[in-house]
Short mmCIF file of C-alpha atoms in Angstrom, two decimals:
data_model
loop_
_atom_site.label_atom_id
_atom_site.label_comp_id
_atom_site.label_asym_id
_atom_site.label_seq_id
_atom_site.Cartn_x
_atom_site.Cartn_y
_atom_site.Cartn_z
CA MET A 1 65.70 133.59 135.34
CA GLY A 2 64.10 131.65 132.47
CA LYS A 3 61.23 129.20 132.63
CA LEU A 4 63.59 126.21 132.43
CA ASP A 5 65.92 127.25 135.25
CA LEU A 6 68.92 126.34 133.08
CA ASP A 7 72.36 126.38 134.68
CA PRO A 8 73.85 129.69 133.42
CA GLU A 9 77.39 128.34 133.74
CA LEU A 10 76.49 125.38 131.55
CA VAL A 11 74.97 127.73 128.95
CA ARG A 12 78.15 129.86 128.94
CA ARG A 13 80.28 126.73 128.60
CA ALA A 14 78.18 125.50 125.68
CA ARG A 15 78.73 128.76 123.79
CA ALA A 16 82.45 128.85 124.60
CA LEU A 17 82.86 125.28 123.34
CA ALA A 18 80.92 126.06 120.16
CA ALA A 19 83.29 128.94 119.50
CA ARG A 20 86.33 126.73 120.08
CA ALA A 21 84.91 124.07 117.77
CA GLY A 22 84.01 126.60 115.07
CA ARG A 23 87.13 128.78 115.11
CA PRO A 24 89.36 126.41 113.08
CA VAL A 25 86.63 126.17 110.45
CA VAL A 26 86.45 129.97 110.22
CA ASP A 27 90.25 130.09 109.88
CA LEU A 28 89.95 127.59 107.03
CA ALA A 29 87.27 129.70 105.35
CA ARG A 30 89.36 132.85 105.71
CA THR A 31 92.29 131.24 103.86
CA HIS A 32 90.43 129.56 100.98
CA THR A 33 88.19 130.53 98.10
CA THR A 34 85.88 128.64 95.76
CA VAL A 35 84.63 128.96 92.22
CA SER A 36 81.26 130.09 93.56
CA VAL A 37 82.78 132.81 95.77
CA GLU A 38 84.66 134.17 92.76
CA ARG A 39 81.55 133.98 90.57
CA ALA A 40 79.60 135.87 93.23
CA VAL A 41 82.26 138.60 93.21
CA LEU A 42 82.03 138.94 89.44
CA ARG A 43 78.22 138.96 89.53
CA LEU A 44 78.45 141.96 91.87
CA ALA A 45 80.89 143.50 89.38
CA GLY A 46 78.20 143.30 86.71
CA VAL A 47 78.49 140.00 84.80
CA ARG A 48 75.02 139.05 83.54
CA GLY A 49 73.36 136.56 81.25
CA ALA A 50 74.10 133.13 79.84
CA ASP A 51 75.18 131.48 76.58
CA PRO A 52 72.67 129.81 74.20
CA ASP A 53 73.01 126.56 76.16
CA GLY A 54 72.05 128.29 79.42
CA ILE A 55 75.52 128.29 81.01
CA PRO A 56 76.06 131.68 82.70
CA TRP A 57 78.78 133.92 81.28
CA VAL A 58 80.16 134.25 84.80
CA ASN A 59 80.91 130.50 84.83
CA HIS A 60 82.79 130.81 81.56
CA LEU A 61 84.77 133.74 82.93
CA VAL A 62 85.83 132.05 86.17
CA GLU A 63 86.72 128.82 84.36
CA ALA A 64 88.90 130.76 81.92
CA VAL A 65 90.71 132.50 84.79
CA ARG A 66 91.14 129.19 86.59
CA ALA A 67 92.58 127.54 83.49
CA ASP A 68 95.12 130.33 82.93
CA VAL A 69 96.26 131.33 86.44
CA GLY A 70 94.21 129.37 88.97
CA LEU A 71 92.04 130.95 91.66
CA ALA A 72 94.64 131.30 94.42
CA HIS A 73 95.02 135.01 93.60
CA GLY A 74 91.27 135.58 93.28
CA ALA A 75 89.46 136.32 90.03
CA ALA A 76 89.15 140.10 90.47
CA VAL A 77 92.71 141.18 89.61
CA PRO A 78 93.16 138.91 86.55
CA VAL A 79 89.73 139.88 85.22
CA PHE A 80 90.10 143.65 85.61
CA HIS A 81 93.68 143.55 84.38
CA ALA A 82 92.43 141.78 81.24
CA LEU A 83 89.52 144.21 80.94
CA ALA A 84 91.95 147.12 80.76
CA GLY A 85 94.19 145.26 78.34
CA GLN A 86 91.26 144.56 76.01
CA GLY A 87 90.13 148.16 76.14
CA LEU A 88 86.70 147.09 77.42
CA ASP A 89 84.49 148.54 80.14
CA ASP A 90 81.93 145.69 80.26
CA VAL A 91 82.79 142.53 82.21
CA THR A 92 80.01 140.58 80.47
CA ALA A 93 81.60 141.34 77.09
CA LEU A 94 84.93 140.14 78.51
CA ALA A 95 83.28 136.93 79.69
CA GLN A 96 81.86 136.33 76.23
CA LYS A 97 85.29 136.79 74.67
CA ALA A 98 86.82 134.48 77.28
CA ALA A 99 84.23 131.80 76.42
CA ALA A 100 85.32 132.05 72.79
CA GLY A 101 88.98 131.64 73.78
CA ALA A 102 89.83 135.18 72.69
CA VAL A 103 91.26 136.36 76.03
CA ARG A 104 94.22 135.18 78.07
CA PHE A 105 94.41 135.98 81.79
CA ALA A 106 97.46 136.78 83.87
CA VAL A 107 98.33 138.08 87.32
CA PRO A 108 100.26 141.30 86.68
CA ASP A 109 103.66 141.62 88.30
CA ARG A 110 103.98 145.40 88.06
CA ARG A 111 102.70 147.22 91.14
CA ALA A 112 100.96 149.93 89.10
CA GLN A 113 98.99 147.33 87.12
CA VAL A 114 97.97 145.46 90.28
CA THR A 115 96.84 148.70 91.92
CA ALA A 116 94.84 149.73 88.86
CA ALA A 117 93.13 146.33 88.62
CA ARG A 118 92.26 146.36 92.31
CA ARG A 119 90.81 149.86 92.10
CA ALA A 120 88.69 148.95 89.09
CA ALA A 121 87.45 145.77 90.77
CA LYS A 122 86.62 147.61 93.96
CA ARG A 123 84.71 150.28 92.05
CA ALA A 124 82.69 147.73 90.05
CA THR A 125 81.82 145.45 92.98
CA GLY A 126 81.11 148.50 95.15
CA ALA A 127 78.37 149.47 92.71
CA GLY A 128 76.85 146.00 93.18
CA LEU A 129 76.95 146.32 96.95
CA LYS A 130 75.28 149.73 96.70
CA ARG A 131 72.40 148.09 94.83
CA ILE A 132 72.05 145.60 97.68
CA ASP A 133 72.09 148.47 100.17
CA ALA A 134 69.36 150.21 98.20
CA ARG A 135 67.18 147.08 98.22
CA ARG A 136 67.60 146.76 101.97
CA ALA A 137 66.54 150.37 102.45
CA GLU A 138 63.57 149.73 100.15
CA ARG A 139 62.47 146.80 102.36
CA GLU A 140 62.66 148.99 105.44
CA ARG A 141 60.49 151.64 103.74
CA LEU A 142 57.90 149.07 102.68
CA VAL A 143 57.73 147.52 106.15
CA ARG A 144 57.10 150.99 107.58
CA ARG A 145 54.45 151.67 104.93
CA HIS A 146 52.56 148.35 105.03
CA GLY A 147 53.42 147.16 108.51
CA ASP A 148 54.61 143.85 109.89
CA PRO A 149 52.20 141.01 110.73
CA PRO A 150 50.35 141.94 113.92
CA ARG A 151 51.55 138.86 115.82
CA ARG A 152 54.32 136.32 116.18
CA PRO A 153 55.07 133.70 115.11
CA TRP A 154 55.05 134.63 111.44
CA ILE A 155 53.20 132.03 109.38
CA TYR A 156 55.55 130.51 106.79
CA LEU A 157 54.05 128.62 103.86
CA ILE A 158 55.69 126.69 101.02
CA VAL A 159 54.81 127.05 97.33
CA ALA A 160 56.38 124.64 94.85
CA THR A 161 54.73 123.87 91.51
CA GLY A 162 57.82 123.92 89.29
CA ASP A 163 56.35 126.75 87.22
CA ILE A 164 57.04 130.31 88.37
CA ARG A 165 53.90 131.52 86.53
CA GLU A 166 51.85 129.04 88.56
CA ASP A 167 53.71 129.74 91.81
CA ILE A 168 52.82 133.43 91.71
CA PRO A 169 49.00 133.17 91.97
CA GLN A 170 49.33 130.38 94.55
CA ALA A 171 51.69 132.52 96.64
CA GLN A 172 49.38 135.51 96.42
CA ALA A 173 46.38 133.38 97.41
CA ALA A 174 48.33 132.04 100.40
CA ALA A 175 49.23 135.57 101.52
CA ARG A 176 45.58 136.61 101.28
CA ALA A 177 44.67 133.58 103.41
CA GLY A 178 47.07 134.64 106.16
CA ALA A 179 50.61 133.52 105.24
CA ASP A 180 53.27 136.05 106.27
CA VAL A 181 56.24 134.38 104.57
CA ILE A 182 56.19 132.62 101.21
CA ALA A 183 58.93 130.05 100.58
CA VAL A 184 59.52 128.94 97.00
CA ILE A 185 61.05 125.46 97.13
CA ARG A 186 63.84 124.80 94.65
CA SER A 187 63.67 122.21 91.92
CA THR A 188 64.97 118.79 92.96
CA GLY A 189 68.71 118.54 92.43
CA GLN A 190 69.40 122.25 91.87
CA SER A 191 71.69 122.34 94.89
CA LEU A 192 74.08 120.08 92.97
CA LEU A 193 74.23 122.29 89.87
CA ASP A 194 77.47 124.27 89.84
CA TYR A 195 75.79 127.14 88.04
CA VAL A 196 72.68 129.26 88.55
CA PRO A 197 70.08 128.82 85.77
CA GLU A 198 69.06 131.93 83.89
CA GLY A 199 65.66 133.49 83.30
CA ALA A 200 62.07 132.62 84.21
CA THR A 201 61.54 128.86 84.39
CA ARG A 202 58.44 126.70 84.01
CA GLU A 203 59.73 123.13 84.22
CA GLY A 204 61.02 122.43 87.72
CA PHE A 205 60.76 119.09 89.48
CA ALA A 206 59.00 119.12 92.88
CA GLY A 207 59.99 122.77 93.06
CA THR A 208 60.83 125.82 90.96
CA TYR A 209 64.35 126.69 89.83
CA ALA A 210 65.92 129.48 91.84
CA THR A 211 66.99 132.13 89.33
CA GLN A 212 67.41 135.88 89.51
CA GLU A 213 64.44 136.43 87.21
CA ASN A 214 62.21 134.11 89.24
CA PHE A 215 63.25 136.01 92.37
CA ARG A 216 62.34 139.29 90.67
CA LEU A 217 58.96 138.08 89.45
CA MET A 218 57.87 136.65 92.80
CA ARG A 219 59.09 139.68 94.76
CA ALA A 220 57.12 142.02 92.48
CA ALA A 221 53.99 139.89 92.83
CA LEU A 222 54.23 139.78 96.64
CA ASP A 223 54.76 143.56 96.71
CA GLU A 224 51.39 143.90 94.96
CA THR A 225 49.81 141.60 97.52
CA SER A 226 51.46 143.45 100.40
CA ARG A 227 49.70 146.62 99.28
CA GLU A 228 46.45 144.71 99.02
CA VAL A 229 46.52 142.99 102.44
CA GLY A 230 48.12 145.84 104.36
CA ARG A 231 51.18 144.01 105.65
CA TYR A 232 54.62 143.31 104.23
CA VAL A 233 54.75 139.72 102.87
CA ARG A 234 58.21 138.20 103.04
CA LEU A 235 59.84 135.97 100.43
CA THR A 236 62.17 133.03 101.07
CA ASN A 237 64.42 130.92 98.87
CA TYR A 238 67.65 128.93 99.21
CA ALA A 239 71.30 129.95 99.62
CA SER A 240 72.62 126.42 99.81
CA GLY A 241 74.31 123.85 97.62
CA LEU A 242 77.20 124.47 95.23
CA CYS A 243 76.13 128.05 94.42
CA MET A 244 75.48 129.35 97.94
CA PRO A 245 77.47 132.63 97.54
CA GLU A 246 75.82 133.48 94.23
CA MET A 247 72.35 132.79 95.58
CA ALA A 248 73.05 135.15 98.46
CA VAL A 249 74.11 137.89 96.04
CA LEU A 250 71.07 137.41 93.79
CA ALA A 251 68.77 137.42 96.83
CA GLY A 252 70.27 140.70 97.98
CA LEU A 253 69.90 142.25 94.53
CA GLU A 254 66.24 141.20 94.27
CA ARG A 255 65.22 141.98 97.88
CA LEU A 256 64.44 138.56 99.21
CA ASP A 257 63.85 138.59 102.95
CA MET A 258 64.91 135.15 104.13
CA MET A 259 67.22 132.47 102.77
CA LEU A 260 67.73 128.91 103.90
CA ASN A 261 71.41 128.90 104.83
CA ASP A 262 72.74 126.17 107.08
CA SER A 263 76.41 125.60 107.83
CA MET A 264 76.25 121.80 107.44
CA TYR A 265 73.10 120.89 105.46
CA GLY A 266 74.88 120.65 102.10
CA ILE A 267 77.60 118.50 103.63
CA LEU A 268 75.29 116.05 105.36
CA PHE A 269 72.35 115.76 102.99
CA ARG A 270 73.84 116.61 99.57
CA ASP A 271 77.36 115.18 100.04
CA ILE A 272 79.02 118.48 99.15
CA ASN A 273 82.64 118.75 100.22
CA PRO A 274 82.87 120.13 103.79
CA VAL A 275 85.63 122.67 103.04
CA ARG A 276 83.73 123.95 99.99
CA THR A 277 80.60 124.35 102.10
CA PHE A 278 82.22 126.18 105.01
CA VAL A 279 84.04 128.62 102.70
CA ASP A 280 80.86 129.30 100.73
CA GLN A 281 78.64 129.67 103.79
CA ARG A 282 80.89 132.28 105.41
CA PHE A 283 80.86 134.48 102.30
CA SER A 284 77.11 133.99 101.80
CA ARG A 285 76.37 134.95 105.40
CA GLN A 286 78.46 138.09 105.08
CA VAL A 287 76.30 139.05 102.09
CA HIS A 288 73.12 138.23 104.02
CA ALA A 289 74.28 140.45 106.86
CA ARG A 290 74.80 143.33 104.43
CA ALA A 291 71.41 142.73 102.79
CA GLY A 292 69.49 142.38 106.08
CA ILE A 293 68.29 138.89 105.10
CA ILE A 294 67.16 136.48 107.83
CA ILE A 295 68.85 133.09 107.48
CA ASN A 296 66.97 129.87 108.23
CA THR A 297 69.16 126.99 109.38
CA GLY A 298 68.40 123.32 108.81
CA GLU A 299 68.57 121.47 112.11
CA ASP A 300 65.15 119.96 111.47
CA ASN A 301 66.71 117.76 108.79
CA TYR A 302 68.78 115.85 111.35
CA LEU A 303 65.60 114.57 112.92
CA THR A 304 64.33 113.11 109.65
CA THR A 305 67.29 110.69 109.63
CA ALA A 306 68.14 110.38 113.34
CA ASP A 307 65.77 109.75 116.25
CA ALA A 308 64.30 113.00 117.58
CA VAL A 309 64.69 111.94 121.22
CA ASP A 310 68.13 110.34 121.11
CA ALA A 311 69.57 113.01 118.79
CA ALA A 312 67.94 116.08 120.38
CA HIS A 313 71.31 117.28 121.69
CA THR A 314 72.81 117.27 118.17
CA VAL A 315 70.20 119.86 117.19
CA THR A 316 71.29 122.07 120.10
CA VAL A 317 74.95 121.65 119.15
CA SER A 318 74.22 122.59 115.54
CA GLN A 319 72.21 125.64 116.66
CA LEU A 320 75.14 126.80 118.79
CA LEU A 321 77.58 126.28 115.91
CA ASN A 322 75.27 128.08 113.48
CA GLU A 323 75.01 130.95 115.94
CA TYR A 324 78.80 131.20 116.22
CA PHE A 325 79.34 131.09 112.45
CA ALA A 326 76.57 133.64 111.90
CA HIS A 327 77.89 136.09 114.48
CA GLU A 328 81.42 135.77 113.10
CA ALA A 329 80.10 136.62 109.63
CA GLY A 330 78.32 139.72 110.93
CA LEU A 331 74.74 138.47 111.35
CA GLY A 332 73.00 139.74 114.48
CA ASP A 333 70.47 137.75 116.46
CA ALA A 334 67.54 139.46 114.71
CA LEU A 335 68.63 137.76 111.46
CA LEU A 336 69.27 134.35 112.98
CA GLY A 337 66.37 132.00 112.19
CA LEU A 338 67.74 128.89 113.87
CA GLY A 339 65.86 125.73 113.00
CA HIS A 340 64.30 123.00 115.10
CA ALA A 341 61.43 120.58 114.59
CA PHE A 342 58.43 118.72 115.99
CA GLU A 343 59.57 115.22 114.95
CA ILE A 344 59.21 112.96 118.00
CA ASN A 345 57.19 109.82 117.32
CA PRO A 346 53.68 110.76 118.53
CA ASP A 347 53.11 107.19 119.71
CA LEU A 348 55.76 107.61 122.42
CA PRO A 349 54.45 108.33 125.92
CA GLU A 350 55.02 111.97 126.98
CA SER A 351 55.95 112.90 123.38
CA PHE A 352 54.23 116.29 123.57
CA ARG A 353 55.93 117.16 126.85
CA MET A 354 59.30 116.35 125.29
CA GLU A 355 58.46 118.50 122.26
CA LEU A 356 57.68 121.38 124.61
CA ALA A 357 60.97 120.84 126.44
CA HIS A 358 62.99 120.90 123.22
CA ALA A 359 61.18 123.94 121.80
CA LEU A 360 61.46 125.89 125.04
CA LEU A 361 65.16 125.02 125.32
CA ALA A 362 65.79 126.56 121.90
CA ARG A 363 63.72 129.62 122.81
CA GLU A 364 65.65 130.21 126.06
CA LEU A 365 69.11 129.57 124.60
CA PHE A 366 68.45 132.07 121.78
CA PRO A 367 65.96 134.58 123.21
CA ASP A 368 66.47 137.28 120.57
CA ALA A 369 66.52 135.03 117.50
CA PRO A 370 63.44 134.54 115.26
CA LEU A 371 63.50 130.75 115.66
CA LYS A 372 62.05 128.71 112.79
CA TRP A 373 59.83 125.90 114.09
CA MET A 374 59.28 123.03 111.64
CA PRO A 375 56.17 120.80 111.52
CA PRO A 376 55.97 117.00 111.69
CA THR A 377 56.95 115.15 108.52
CA LYS A 378 58.69 111.91 109.50
CA HIS A 379 55.71 110.39 111.29
CA MET A 380 52.95 111.58 108.96
CA THR A 381 51.18 108.44 107.77
CA GLY A 382 48.80 109.52 105.02
CA ASP A 383 45.86 109.62 107.46
CA VAL A 384 44.87 113.24 106.85
CA PHE A 385 42.67 113.47 109.95
CA ARG A 386 45.47 112.27 112.22
CA GLY A 387 47.90 114.53 110.34
CA ASN A 388 45.74 117.61 110.81
CA LEU A 389 45.47 116.86 114.53
CA LEU A 390 49.23 116.36 114.82
CA ASP A 391 49.79 119.68 113.05
CA GLY A 392 47.44 121.26 115.58
CA PHE A 393 49.62 119.96 118.42
CA PHE A 394 52.65 121.36 116.59
CA ASN A 395 50.96 124.76 116.30
CA LEU A 396 50.06 124.69 119.98
CA ALA A 397 53.66 123.90 120.95
CA GLY A 398 54.73 126.91 118.89
CA ALA A 399 52.21 129.15 120.65
CA LEU A 400 53.18 127.88 124.11
CA THR A 401 56.92 128.39 123.57
CA GLY A 402 56.96 131.71 121.71
CA GLN A 403 58.45 130.65 118.39
CA GLY A 404 59.32 133.29 115.80
CA ILE A 405 58.58 131.62 112.46
CA LEU A 406 56.11 128.75 112.18
CA LEU A 407 56.12 126.64 109.03
CA VAL A 408 52.63 125.51 108.08
CA GLY A 409 52.26 121.73 108.37
CA MET A 410 50.28 119.86 105.72
CA MET A 411 48.04 116.92 106.52
CA THR A 412 48.92 115.52 103.07
CA GLU A 413 52.67 115.58 103.86
CA ALA A 414 54.48 112.77 101.99
CA VAL A 415 51.28 111.85 100.13
CA VAL A 416 50.78 114.44 97.37
CA THR A 417 51.92 117.92 96.48
CA PRO A 418 49.40 120.05 98.41
CA TRP A 419 46.31 121.36 96.65
CA LEU A 420 45.21 124.93 97.32
CA SER A 421 42.42 123.47 99.44
CA ASP A 422 44.99 121.58 101.54
CA ARG A 423 46.79 124.84 102.21
CA ASP A 424 43.53 126.55 103.14
CA ILE A 425 42.72 123.84 105.71
CA ALA A 426 46.27 123.96 107.10
CA LEU A 427 46.13 127.75 107.42
CA GLN A 428 42.76 127.49 109.19
CA ASN A 429 44.41 125.13 111.68
CA VAL A 430 47.25 127.59 112.32
CA ARG A 431 44.97 130.60 112.65
CA TYR A 432 42.58 128.80 115.00
CA VAL A 433 45.37 127.68 117.34
CA LEU A 434 47.31 130.97 117.31
CA ASP A 435 44.23 133.14 117.67
CA GLY A 436 42.79 130.94 120.38
CA ALA A 437 46.05 130.68 122.31
CA GLY A 438 46.87 134.38 122.00
CA ASN A 439 49.69 135.18 124.42
CA LEU A 440 49.38 131.87 126.23
CA HIS A 441 53.18 131.58 126.25
CA GLU A 442 53.19 134.31 128.92
CA ASP A 443 51.21 132.02 131.25
CA PHE A 444 52.90 128.72 130.39
CA VAL A 445 55.53 127.97 133.03
CA PRO A 446 56.74 124.37 133.50
CA ALA A 447 56.63 122.96 137.02
CA PRO A 448 59.88 123.66 138.90
CA GLY A 449 62.00 120.52 138.80
CA GLY A 450 59.36 118.79 136.69
CA PHE A 451 59.54 116.68 133.55
CA ILE A 452 60.03 119.56 131.07
CA GLN A 453 62.77 121.29 133.05
CA GLN A 454 64.59 118.01 133.64
CA ARG A 455 64.38 117.00 129.98
CA ALA A 456 65.70 120.37 128.76
CA SER A 457 68.59 120.31 131.24
CA ARG A 458 69.47 116.77 130.18
CA VAL A 459 69.57 117.75 126.48
CA LEU A 460 71.76 120.76 127.25
CA ALA A 461 74.17 118.65 129.31
CA GLU A 462 74.39 116.09 126.48
CA ALA A 463 75.08 118.92 124.03
CA VAL A 464 77.96 120.16 126.19
CA ARG A 465 79.45 116.67 126.35
CA LEU A 466 79.23 116.36 122.57
CA LEU A 467 80.84 119.78 122.09
CA GLU A 468 83.68 118.74 124.39
CA ARG A 469 84.26 115.73 122.17
CA ILE A 470 84.10 117.82 119.01
CA VAL A 471 86.65 120.30 120.38
CA GLY A 472 88.98 117.39 121.11
CA ASP A 473 88.54 115.73 117.69
CA THR A 474 87.80 118.84 115.53
CA LEU A 475 84.49 119.61 113.84
CA LEU A 476 85.61 118.22 110.48
CA THR A 477 86.44 114.89 112.12
CA ALA A 478 83.08 114.83 113.90
CA ILE A 479 81.27 115.42 110.60
CA GLY A 480 83.33 112.65 109.01
CA ASP A 481 82.37 110.28 111.84
CA GLY A 482 78.61 110.76 111.31
CA THR A 483 77.93 112.84 114.43
CA PHE A 484 75.14 114.86 112.80
CA GLY A 485 72.16 113.21 111.12
CA ILE A 486 74.12 109.89 111.09
CA MET A 487 75.73 110.95 107.78
CA LYS A 488 79.51 110.35 107.48
CA ARG A 489 81.12 113.05 105.33
CA PRO A 490 84.96 113.10 105.32
CA ALA A 491 86.63 116.46 104.65
CA ASP A 492 88.63 115.15 101.67
CA ARG A 493 85.59 113.91 99.75
CA GLY A 494 82.30 115.19 98.42
CA LYS A 495 80.99 117.09 95.44
CA GLY A 496 82.64 120.37 94.49
CA ARG A 497 85.97 119.58 96.14
CA ASP A 498 87.87 120.53 92.99
CA GLY A 499 86.34 124.01 93.14
CA VAL A 500 88.30 124.97 96.29
CA ALA A 501 91.59 126.86 96.24
CA ALA A 502 93.91 128.01 99.04
CA HIS A 503 94.76 131.71 99.05
CA ALA A 504 98.08 132.85 97.72
CA GLU A 505 99.82 135.70 99.58
CA ASP A 506 98.45 138.21 97.09
CA TYR A 507 94.86 136.91 97.10
CA TYR A 508 92.43 139.78 96.62
CA ASN A 509 88.65 139.85 97.02
CA PRO A 510 87.17 143.37 96.98
CA VAL A 511 83.77 142.15 98.20
CA THR A 512 85.09 140.38 101.30
CA GLU A 513 87.22 143.43 102.02
CA ALA A 514 84.15 145.69 101.83
CA LEU A 515 81.92 143.35 103.83
CA GLU A 516 84.42 142.99 106.66
CA ALA A 517 84.99 146.75 106.76
CA HIS A 518 81.23 147.44 106.83
CA PRO A 519 79.44 144.48 108.44
#
């Protein structure tokens, strides 16, 4: 029995309802594709580079296929049929010719041609998946060699200067000061770019562009620091927005360890079309499962727009939905970094007790998941002394409830981009609380029938009632009605809607086929 004495039947019902609510969305994802899914497939097949204007060749290739035959059949067969017809063995060269208008694409109608194109596509994308497998095995070797951090939660710290050459020394300094996970925040607005920028970048806005080369550079730098500090330092970036599948592939190829990947964040907070998002997130999570990448979900964002007390049950509902979608895509609990946050107004009476109730509820509902606990942001006022104290309470709640990943709170939140000295003070706060508390979560048991148990049970019951409503109305309708984060996002609107295509009967995707055969 857990510390909250939750009703086991109510917990089972919550999961069953989440599965019923999520199943139609999975069916939708299984029968549709997007431009980003097809680009991810072709990236695994070997398309690299960009034109002089910075537009990736893979974008040119998919757009050419879409213009000639659409995407209902998938891009793989038309591309590899054209590759054979052109007498080429390099898909990047084919993409360059397609950009110049020198190639026409068709879906072959002869069985032998279809079979040959499928075999060639499977062979090329299989080589890409083998590279991802090799990077996963490399991570496992390095963790064995350097070791994991000696304690949980892992300390997660954000770096975001806009300049990858500046990010690297800041990330290395943070790791030396005790950070276990380095997250490189993306440049503002990148989630709405329908292409992945190319190369090393030095001009991001409130963040650094997520590119394959930036991934490579930061991973290499943190490998050096891992050797120096004697523990494996993990790297995080984003698989969200309009290029979610491609980001997942690039992360796998460059051995990132965590990726922000929420089933509804792009819908709610970036106004991306819901169908586009659900199709992209399923494919991206299948890739993450293959690469052994921990996903971090975004429930904390709901509490920056909705009230953290009144909307607590929507966080639980989203966690349950994210769990269902993750499991369906092949992600086990060890890779499921479900999000939640310390965002209750600190001026409310009993606010800390409620924070403990919410954090412990998440911990008991998902006992084997490395939960990601997010610090206060909404109620930070610019008073750095009050902010540092509030972050200390956040750190203590994390220690008391056994969180898995603890994001370092900054006392200068919403005031300035943190200085290195701000990060040092914030890390001192974390280390003091975690070292002082030790395994205090083993001793912390709420009073039977007391405030914390009652609050947690109430939130769970409200979550079940909301799930019952969602099952009756459908998840897409609930999202359109503003159920989560008070954002109304209808399924027939949003950015990227024109990049979605329903499967034809002969749709073929060699990567999905391989991922589902070998989860």
